[in-house]
Coordinates of N, CA and C in Angstrom, one line a residue:
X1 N -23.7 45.7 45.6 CA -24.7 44.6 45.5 C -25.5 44.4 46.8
X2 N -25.9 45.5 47.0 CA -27.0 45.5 48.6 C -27.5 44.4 48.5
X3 N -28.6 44.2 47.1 CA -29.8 43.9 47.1 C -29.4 41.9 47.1
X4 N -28.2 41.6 46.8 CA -27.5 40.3 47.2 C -27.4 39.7 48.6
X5 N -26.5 41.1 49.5 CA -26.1 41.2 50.8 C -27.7 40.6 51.3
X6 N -28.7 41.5 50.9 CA -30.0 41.2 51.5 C -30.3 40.0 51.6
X7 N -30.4 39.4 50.3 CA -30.9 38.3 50.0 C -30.7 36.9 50.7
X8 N -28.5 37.2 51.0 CA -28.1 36.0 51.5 C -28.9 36.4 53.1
X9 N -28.4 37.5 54.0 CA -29.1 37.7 55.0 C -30.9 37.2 55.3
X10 N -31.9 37.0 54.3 CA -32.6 37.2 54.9 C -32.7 35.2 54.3
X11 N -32.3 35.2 53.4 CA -32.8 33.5 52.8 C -31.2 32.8 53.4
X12 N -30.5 32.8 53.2 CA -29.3 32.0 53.4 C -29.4 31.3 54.8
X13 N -29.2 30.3 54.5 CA -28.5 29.2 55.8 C -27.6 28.6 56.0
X14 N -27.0 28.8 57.0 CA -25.6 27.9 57.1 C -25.9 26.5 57.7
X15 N -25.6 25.0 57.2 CA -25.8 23.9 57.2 C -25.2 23.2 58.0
X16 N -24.1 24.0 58.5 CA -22.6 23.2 58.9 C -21.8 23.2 57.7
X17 N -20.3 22.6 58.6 CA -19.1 22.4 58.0 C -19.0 23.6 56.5
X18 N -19.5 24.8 57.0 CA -19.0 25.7 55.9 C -20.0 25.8 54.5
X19 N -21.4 24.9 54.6 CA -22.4 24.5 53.7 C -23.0 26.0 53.8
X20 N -23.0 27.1 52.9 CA -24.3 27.7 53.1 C -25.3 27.2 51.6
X21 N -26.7 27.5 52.2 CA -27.9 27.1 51.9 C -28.0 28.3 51.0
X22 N -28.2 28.7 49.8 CA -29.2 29.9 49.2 C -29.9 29.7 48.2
X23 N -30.7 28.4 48.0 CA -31.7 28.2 46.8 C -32.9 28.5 47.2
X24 N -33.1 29.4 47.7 CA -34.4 29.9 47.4 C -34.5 31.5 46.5
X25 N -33.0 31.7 46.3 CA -32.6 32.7 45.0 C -31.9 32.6 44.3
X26 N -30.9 31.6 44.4 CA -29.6 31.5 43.6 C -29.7 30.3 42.5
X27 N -29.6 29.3 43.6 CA -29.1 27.4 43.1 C -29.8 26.7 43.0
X28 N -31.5 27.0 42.9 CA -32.8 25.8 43.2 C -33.7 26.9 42.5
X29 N -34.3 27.7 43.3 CA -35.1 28.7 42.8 C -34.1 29.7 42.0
X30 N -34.7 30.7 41.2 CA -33.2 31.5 41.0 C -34.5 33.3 40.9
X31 N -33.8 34.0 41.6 CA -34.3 35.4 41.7 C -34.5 35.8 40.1
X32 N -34.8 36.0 39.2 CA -34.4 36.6 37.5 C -34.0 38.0 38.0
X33 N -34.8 38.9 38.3 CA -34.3 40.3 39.0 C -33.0 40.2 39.2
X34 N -33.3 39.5 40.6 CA -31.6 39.7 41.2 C -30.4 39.1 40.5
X35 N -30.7 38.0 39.9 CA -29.2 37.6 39.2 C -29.1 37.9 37.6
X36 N -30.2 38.5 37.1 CA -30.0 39.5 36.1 C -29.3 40.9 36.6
X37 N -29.5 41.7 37.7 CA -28.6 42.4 38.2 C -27.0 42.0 38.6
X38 N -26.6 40.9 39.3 CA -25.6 40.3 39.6 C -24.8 39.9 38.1
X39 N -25.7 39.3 36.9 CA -24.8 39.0 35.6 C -24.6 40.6 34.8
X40 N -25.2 42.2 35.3 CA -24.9 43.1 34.5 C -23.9 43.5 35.2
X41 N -23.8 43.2 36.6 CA -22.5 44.3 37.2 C -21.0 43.2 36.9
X42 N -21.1 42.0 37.3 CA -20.1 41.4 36.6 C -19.7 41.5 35.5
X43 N -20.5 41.6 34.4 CA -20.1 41.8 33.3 C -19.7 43.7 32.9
X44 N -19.5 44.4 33.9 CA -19.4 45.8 33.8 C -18.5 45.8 34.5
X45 N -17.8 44.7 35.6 CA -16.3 44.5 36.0 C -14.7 44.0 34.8
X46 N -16.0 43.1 34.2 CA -15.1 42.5 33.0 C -14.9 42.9 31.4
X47 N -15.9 43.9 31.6 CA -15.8 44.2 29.9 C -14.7 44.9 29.7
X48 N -14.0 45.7 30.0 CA -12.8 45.9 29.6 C -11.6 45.0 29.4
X49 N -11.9 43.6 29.8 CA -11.0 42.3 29.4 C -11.4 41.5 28.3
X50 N -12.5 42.0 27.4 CA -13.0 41.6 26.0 C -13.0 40.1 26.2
X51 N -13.8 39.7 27.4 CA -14.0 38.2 27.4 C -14.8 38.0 25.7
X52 N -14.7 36.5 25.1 CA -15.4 36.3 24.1 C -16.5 35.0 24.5
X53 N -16.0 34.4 25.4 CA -16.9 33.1 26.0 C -16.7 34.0 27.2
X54 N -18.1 32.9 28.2 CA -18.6 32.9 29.6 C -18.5 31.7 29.6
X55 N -17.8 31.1 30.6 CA -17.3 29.7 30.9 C -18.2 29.0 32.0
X56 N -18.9 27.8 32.6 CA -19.1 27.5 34.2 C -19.4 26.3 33.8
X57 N -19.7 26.1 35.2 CA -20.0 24.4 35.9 C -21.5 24.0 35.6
X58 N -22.3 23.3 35.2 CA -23.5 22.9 35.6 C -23.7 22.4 36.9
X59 N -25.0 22.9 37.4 CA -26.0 23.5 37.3 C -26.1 24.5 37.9
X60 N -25.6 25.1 39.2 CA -26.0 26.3 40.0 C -25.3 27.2 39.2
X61 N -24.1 27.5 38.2 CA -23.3 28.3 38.2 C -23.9 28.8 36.4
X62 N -25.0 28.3 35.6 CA -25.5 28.3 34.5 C -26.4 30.0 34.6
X63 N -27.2 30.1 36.0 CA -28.1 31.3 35.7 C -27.2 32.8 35.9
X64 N -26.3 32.8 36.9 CA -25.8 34.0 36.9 C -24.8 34.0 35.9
X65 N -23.9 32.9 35.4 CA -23.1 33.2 33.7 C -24.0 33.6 32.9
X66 N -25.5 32.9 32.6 CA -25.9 33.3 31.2 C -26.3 35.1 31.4
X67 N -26.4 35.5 32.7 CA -27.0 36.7 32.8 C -25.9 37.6 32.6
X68 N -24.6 37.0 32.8 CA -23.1 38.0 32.7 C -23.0 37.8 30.8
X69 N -23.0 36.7 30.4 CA -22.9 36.5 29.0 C -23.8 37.6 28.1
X70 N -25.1 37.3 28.5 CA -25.8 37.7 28.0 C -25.8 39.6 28.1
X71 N -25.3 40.0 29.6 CA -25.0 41.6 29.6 C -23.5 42.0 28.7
X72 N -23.2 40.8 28.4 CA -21.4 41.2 28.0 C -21.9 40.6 26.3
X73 N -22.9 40.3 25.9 CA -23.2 40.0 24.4 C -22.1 38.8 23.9
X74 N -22.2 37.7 25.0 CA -21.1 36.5 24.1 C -21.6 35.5 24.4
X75 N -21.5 34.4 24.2 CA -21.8 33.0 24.1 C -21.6 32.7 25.7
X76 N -21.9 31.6 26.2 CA -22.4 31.0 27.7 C -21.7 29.5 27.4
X77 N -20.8 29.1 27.9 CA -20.5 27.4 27.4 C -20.6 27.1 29.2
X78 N -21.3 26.4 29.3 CA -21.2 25.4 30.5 C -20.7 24.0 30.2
X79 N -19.6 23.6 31.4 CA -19.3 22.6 31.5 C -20.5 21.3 32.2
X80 N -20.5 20.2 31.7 CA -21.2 19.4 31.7 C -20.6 18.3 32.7
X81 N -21.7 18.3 33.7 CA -21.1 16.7 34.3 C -21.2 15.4 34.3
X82 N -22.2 15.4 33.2 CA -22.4 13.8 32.3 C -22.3 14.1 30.8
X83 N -21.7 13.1 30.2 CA -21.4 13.0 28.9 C -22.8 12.7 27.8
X84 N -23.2 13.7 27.6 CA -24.9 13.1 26.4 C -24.9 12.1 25.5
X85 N -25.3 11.3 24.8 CA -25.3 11.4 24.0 C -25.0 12.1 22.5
X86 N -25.5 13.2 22.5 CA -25.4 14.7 21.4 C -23.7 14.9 21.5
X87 N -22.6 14.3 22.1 CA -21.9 15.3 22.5 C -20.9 14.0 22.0
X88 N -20.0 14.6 21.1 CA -18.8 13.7 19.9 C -17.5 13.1 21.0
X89 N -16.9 12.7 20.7 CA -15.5 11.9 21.4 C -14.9 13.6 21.3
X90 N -14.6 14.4 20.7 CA -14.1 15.1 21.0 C -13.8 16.7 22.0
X91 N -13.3 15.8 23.6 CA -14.1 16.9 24.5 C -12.5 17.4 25.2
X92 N -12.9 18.0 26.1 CA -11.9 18.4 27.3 C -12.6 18.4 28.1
X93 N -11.8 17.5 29.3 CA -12.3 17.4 30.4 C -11.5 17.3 32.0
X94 N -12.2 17.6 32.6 CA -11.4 18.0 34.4 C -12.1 17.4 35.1
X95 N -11.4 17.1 36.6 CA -11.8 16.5 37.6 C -12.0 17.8 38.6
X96 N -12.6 17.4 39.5 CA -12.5 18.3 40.3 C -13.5 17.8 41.8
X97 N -13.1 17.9 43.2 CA -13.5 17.5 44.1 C -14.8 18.4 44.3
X98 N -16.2 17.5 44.8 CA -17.2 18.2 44.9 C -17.4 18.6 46.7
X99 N -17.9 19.7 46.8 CA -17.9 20.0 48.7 C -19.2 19.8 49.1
X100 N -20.0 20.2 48.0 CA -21.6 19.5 48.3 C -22.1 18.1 48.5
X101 N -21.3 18.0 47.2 CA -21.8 16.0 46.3 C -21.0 15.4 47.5
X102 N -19.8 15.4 47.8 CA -18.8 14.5 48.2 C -18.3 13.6 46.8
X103 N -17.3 13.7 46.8 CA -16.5 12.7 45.8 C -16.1 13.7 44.5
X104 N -15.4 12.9 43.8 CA -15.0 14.1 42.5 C -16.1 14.0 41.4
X105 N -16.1 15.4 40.6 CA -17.0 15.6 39.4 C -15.9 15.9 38.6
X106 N -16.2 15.0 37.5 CA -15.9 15.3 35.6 C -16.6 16.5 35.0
X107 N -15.9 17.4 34.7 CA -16.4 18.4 34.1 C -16.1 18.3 32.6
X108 N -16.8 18.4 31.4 CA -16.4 18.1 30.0 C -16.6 19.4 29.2
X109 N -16.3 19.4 28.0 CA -16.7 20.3 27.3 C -16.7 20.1 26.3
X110 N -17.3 20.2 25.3 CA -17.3 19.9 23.9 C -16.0 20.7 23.2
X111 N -15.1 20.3 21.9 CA -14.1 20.6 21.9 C -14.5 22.0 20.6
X112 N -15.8 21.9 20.3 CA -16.5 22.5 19.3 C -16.7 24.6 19.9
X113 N -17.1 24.1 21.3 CA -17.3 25.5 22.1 C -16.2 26.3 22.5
X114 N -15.0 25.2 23.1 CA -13.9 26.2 23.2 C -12.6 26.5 22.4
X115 N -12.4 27.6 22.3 CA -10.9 27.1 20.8 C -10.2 28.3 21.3
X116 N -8.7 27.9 20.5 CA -8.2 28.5 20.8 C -8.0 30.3 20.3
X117 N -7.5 31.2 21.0 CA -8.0 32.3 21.0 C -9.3 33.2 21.5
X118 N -9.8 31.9 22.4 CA -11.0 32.6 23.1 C -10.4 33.2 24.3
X119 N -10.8 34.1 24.6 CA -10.6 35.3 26.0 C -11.9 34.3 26.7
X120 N -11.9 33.7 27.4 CA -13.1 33.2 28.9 C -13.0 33.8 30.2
X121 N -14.1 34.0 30.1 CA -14.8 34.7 31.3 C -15.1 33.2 32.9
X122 N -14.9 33.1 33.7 CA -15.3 32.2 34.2 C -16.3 32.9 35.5
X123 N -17.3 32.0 35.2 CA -18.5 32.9 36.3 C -18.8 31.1 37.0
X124 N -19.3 31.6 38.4 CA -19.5 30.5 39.1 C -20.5 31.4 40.3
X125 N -21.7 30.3 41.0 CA -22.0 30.7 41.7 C -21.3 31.0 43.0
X126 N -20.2 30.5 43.3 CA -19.3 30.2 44.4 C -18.1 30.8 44.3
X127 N -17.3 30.6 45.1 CA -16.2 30.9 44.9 C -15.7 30.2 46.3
X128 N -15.4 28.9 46.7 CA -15.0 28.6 48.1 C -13.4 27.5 47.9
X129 N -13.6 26.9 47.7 CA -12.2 25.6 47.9 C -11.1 26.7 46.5
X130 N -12.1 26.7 45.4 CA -11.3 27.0 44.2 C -11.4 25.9 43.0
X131 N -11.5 24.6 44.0 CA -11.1 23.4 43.2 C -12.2 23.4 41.8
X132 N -13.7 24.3 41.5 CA -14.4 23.6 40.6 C -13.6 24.9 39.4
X133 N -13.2 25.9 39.9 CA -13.1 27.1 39.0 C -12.0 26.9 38.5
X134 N -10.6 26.4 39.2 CA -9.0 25.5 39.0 C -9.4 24.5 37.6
X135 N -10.8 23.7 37.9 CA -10.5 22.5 36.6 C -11.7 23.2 35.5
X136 N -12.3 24.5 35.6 CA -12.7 25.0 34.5 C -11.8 25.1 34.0
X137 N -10.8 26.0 34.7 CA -9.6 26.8 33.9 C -8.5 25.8 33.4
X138 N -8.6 24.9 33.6 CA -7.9 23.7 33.1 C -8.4 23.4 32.2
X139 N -9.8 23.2 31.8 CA -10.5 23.5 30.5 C -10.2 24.0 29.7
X140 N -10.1 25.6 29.9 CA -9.9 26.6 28.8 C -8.2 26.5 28.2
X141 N -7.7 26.2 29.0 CA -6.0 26.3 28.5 C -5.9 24.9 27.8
X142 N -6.7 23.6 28.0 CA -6.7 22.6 27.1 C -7.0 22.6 26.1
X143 N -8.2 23.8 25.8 CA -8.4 24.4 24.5 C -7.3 25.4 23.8
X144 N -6.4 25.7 24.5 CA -6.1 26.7 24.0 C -6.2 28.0 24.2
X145 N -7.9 28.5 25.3 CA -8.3 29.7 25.5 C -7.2 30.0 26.2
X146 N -7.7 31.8 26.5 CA -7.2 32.2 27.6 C -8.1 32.9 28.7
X147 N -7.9 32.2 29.6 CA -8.6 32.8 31.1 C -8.0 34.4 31.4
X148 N -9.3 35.0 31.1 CA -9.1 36.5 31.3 C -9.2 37.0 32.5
X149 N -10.3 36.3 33.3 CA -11.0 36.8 34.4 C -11.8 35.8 35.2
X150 N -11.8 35.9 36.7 CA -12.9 34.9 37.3 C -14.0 35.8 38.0
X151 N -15.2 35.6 37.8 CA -16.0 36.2 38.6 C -17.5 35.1 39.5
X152 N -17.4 35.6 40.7 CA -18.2 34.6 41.6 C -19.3 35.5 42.3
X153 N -20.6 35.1 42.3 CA -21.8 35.9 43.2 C -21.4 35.9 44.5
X154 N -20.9 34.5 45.1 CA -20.9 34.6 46.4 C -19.0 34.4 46.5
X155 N -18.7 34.3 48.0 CA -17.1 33.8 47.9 C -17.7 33.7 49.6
X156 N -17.0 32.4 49.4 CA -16.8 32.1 51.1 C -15.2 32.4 51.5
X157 N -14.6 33.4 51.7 CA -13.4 33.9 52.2 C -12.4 32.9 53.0
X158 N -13.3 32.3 53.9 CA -12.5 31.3 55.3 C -11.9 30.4 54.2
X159 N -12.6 29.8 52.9 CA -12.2 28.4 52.3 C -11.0 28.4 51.6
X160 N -10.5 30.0 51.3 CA -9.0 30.3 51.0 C -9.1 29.8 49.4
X161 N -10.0 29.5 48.6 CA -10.1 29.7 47.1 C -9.6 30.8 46.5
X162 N -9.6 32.4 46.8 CA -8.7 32.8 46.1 C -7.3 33.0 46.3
X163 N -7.1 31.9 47.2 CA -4.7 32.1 47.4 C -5.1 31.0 46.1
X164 N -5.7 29.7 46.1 CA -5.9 29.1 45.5 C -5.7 29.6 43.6
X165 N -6.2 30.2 43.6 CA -6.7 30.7 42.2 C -5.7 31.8 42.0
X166 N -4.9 32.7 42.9 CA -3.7 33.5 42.3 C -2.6 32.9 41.2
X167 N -2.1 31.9 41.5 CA -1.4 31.5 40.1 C -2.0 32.1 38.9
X168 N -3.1 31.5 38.7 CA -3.9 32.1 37.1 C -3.6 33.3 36.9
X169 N -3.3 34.5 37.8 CA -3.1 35.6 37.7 C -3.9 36.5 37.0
X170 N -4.8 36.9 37.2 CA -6.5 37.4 36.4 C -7.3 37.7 37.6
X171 N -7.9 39.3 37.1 CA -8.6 39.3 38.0 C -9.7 38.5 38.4
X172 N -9.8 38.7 40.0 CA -10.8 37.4 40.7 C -12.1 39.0 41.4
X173 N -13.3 38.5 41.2 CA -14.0 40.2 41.6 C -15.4 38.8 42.1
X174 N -15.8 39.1 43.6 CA -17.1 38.5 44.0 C -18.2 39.8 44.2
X175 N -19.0 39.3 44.4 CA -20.4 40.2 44.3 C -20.9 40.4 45.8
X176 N -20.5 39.4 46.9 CA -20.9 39.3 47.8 C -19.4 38.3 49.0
X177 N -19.4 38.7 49.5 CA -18.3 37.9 50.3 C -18.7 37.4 51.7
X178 N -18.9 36.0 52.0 CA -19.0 35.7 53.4 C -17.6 35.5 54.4
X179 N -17.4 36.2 55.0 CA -16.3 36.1 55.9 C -16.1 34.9 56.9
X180 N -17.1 34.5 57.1 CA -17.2 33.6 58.2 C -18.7 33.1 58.4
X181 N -19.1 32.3 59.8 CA -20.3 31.9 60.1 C -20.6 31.6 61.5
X182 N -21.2 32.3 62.2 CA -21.0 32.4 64.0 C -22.9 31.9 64.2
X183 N -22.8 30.4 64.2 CA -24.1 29.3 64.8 C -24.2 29.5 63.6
X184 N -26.0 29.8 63.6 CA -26.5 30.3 62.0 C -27.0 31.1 61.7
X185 N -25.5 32.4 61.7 CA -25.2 33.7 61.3 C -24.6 33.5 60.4
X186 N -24.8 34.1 58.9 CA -23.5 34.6 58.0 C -23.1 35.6 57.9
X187 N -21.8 36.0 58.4 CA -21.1 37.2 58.4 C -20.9 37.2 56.8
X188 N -21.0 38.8 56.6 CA -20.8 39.2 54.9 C -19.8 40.4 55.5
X189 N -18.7 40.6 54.2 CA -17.6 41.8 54.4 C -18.7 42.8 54.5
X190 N -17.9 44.2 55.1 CA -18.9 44.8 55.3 C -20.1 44.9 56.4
X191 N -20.6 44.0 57.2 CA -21.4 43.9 58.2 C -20.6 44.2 59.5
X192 N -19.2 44.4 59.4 CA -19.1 44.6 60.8 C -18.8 45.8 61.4
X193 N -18.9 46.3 60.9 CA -18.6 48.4 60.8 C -20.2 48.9 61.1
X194 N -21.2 48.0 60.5 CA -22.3 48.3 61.0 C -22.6 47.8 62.1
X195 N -22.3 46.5 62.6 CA -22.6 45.9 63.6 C -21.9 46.3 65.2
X196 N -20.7 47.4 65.0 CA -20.4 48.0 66.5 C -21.5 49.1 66.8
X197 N -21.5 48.9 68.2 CA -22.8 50.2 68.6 C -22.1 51.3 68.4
X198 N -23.0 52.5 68.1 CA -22.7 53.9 68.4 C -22.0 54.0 67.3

């Protein structure tokens, strides 16, 4: 996923306290190219786990699932962080601490989208604490599903979300990995084999 690596390199900013910035392709704006690329190669990591759902968070984590769903031919259930109207007493729902928002987010789901016997795919734009992908997956086993697999565009490595996420025991596969952040540099795996002289 060069054309990712590129992207965070040339748009990405680090905000502090481990914030990186990438809506101007990811979270706010969204590339279609690029994360229609990003949802075919995820979904060509996971197709051999016969996910049946693509599971995520609203709102950043909606365009690269529907693009994995949609390459893997299965339904897209996003969890919701306000309760609609449209949407019956009968839900599942998780808490989970927000690193952007500050404070905790309710994640719900309608009890109609997930059932039991679904294989879920869990796609997220992130991959950093663990804590929003932990109360998907708290989701899916409320339903009954089973978490087959997690996949994330980005993964901030220092935030230690995947020791986090080993219990589930399922493969965990990122598209792009930030190692770290030196001022406002993002180091990506990979950059530093190129970065010695000679």
């Amino acid at each position: 996923m060069e054309a990712l690596k590129e992207a965070i390199r040339r748009y990405g900013r680090h905000l502090g306290n481990g914030i990186i910035k990438v809506d101007a392709f990811l979270n706010h704006q969204i590339d279609p190219a690029l994360i229609a690329a990003c949802g075919q190669e995820l979904a060509r990591r996971f197709r051999h786990l016969e996910p049946t759902k693509v599971l995520t968070a609203e709102i950043s984590g909606i365009g690269p699932a529907l693009m994995t769903a949609y390459a893997l031919g299965v339904p897209l259930v996003f969890a919701r962080k306000h309760k609609p109207l449209t949407m019956g007493d009968d839900v599942f729902f998780a808490t989970a601490p927000s690193h952007t928002k500050g404070g905790d987010v309710t994640l719900l789901v309608a009890a109609d989208y997930l059932r039991p016997g679904d294989r879920v795919l869990i796609v997220d734009d992130f991959l950093a604490t663990g804590a929003t992908i932990l109360a998907l997956a708290r989701l899916a086993q409320a339903a009954g599903a089973q978490v087959v697999g997690i996949g994330a565009v980005i993964e901030k490595r220092f935030e230690g979300g995947r020791d986090r996420l080993r219990p589930l025991n399922v493969p965990i596969e990122s598209l792009a990995v930030v190692t770290g952040v030196e001022g406002d540099r993002i180091l990506l795996e990979g950059d530093e084999a190129t970065d010695r002289p000679g």
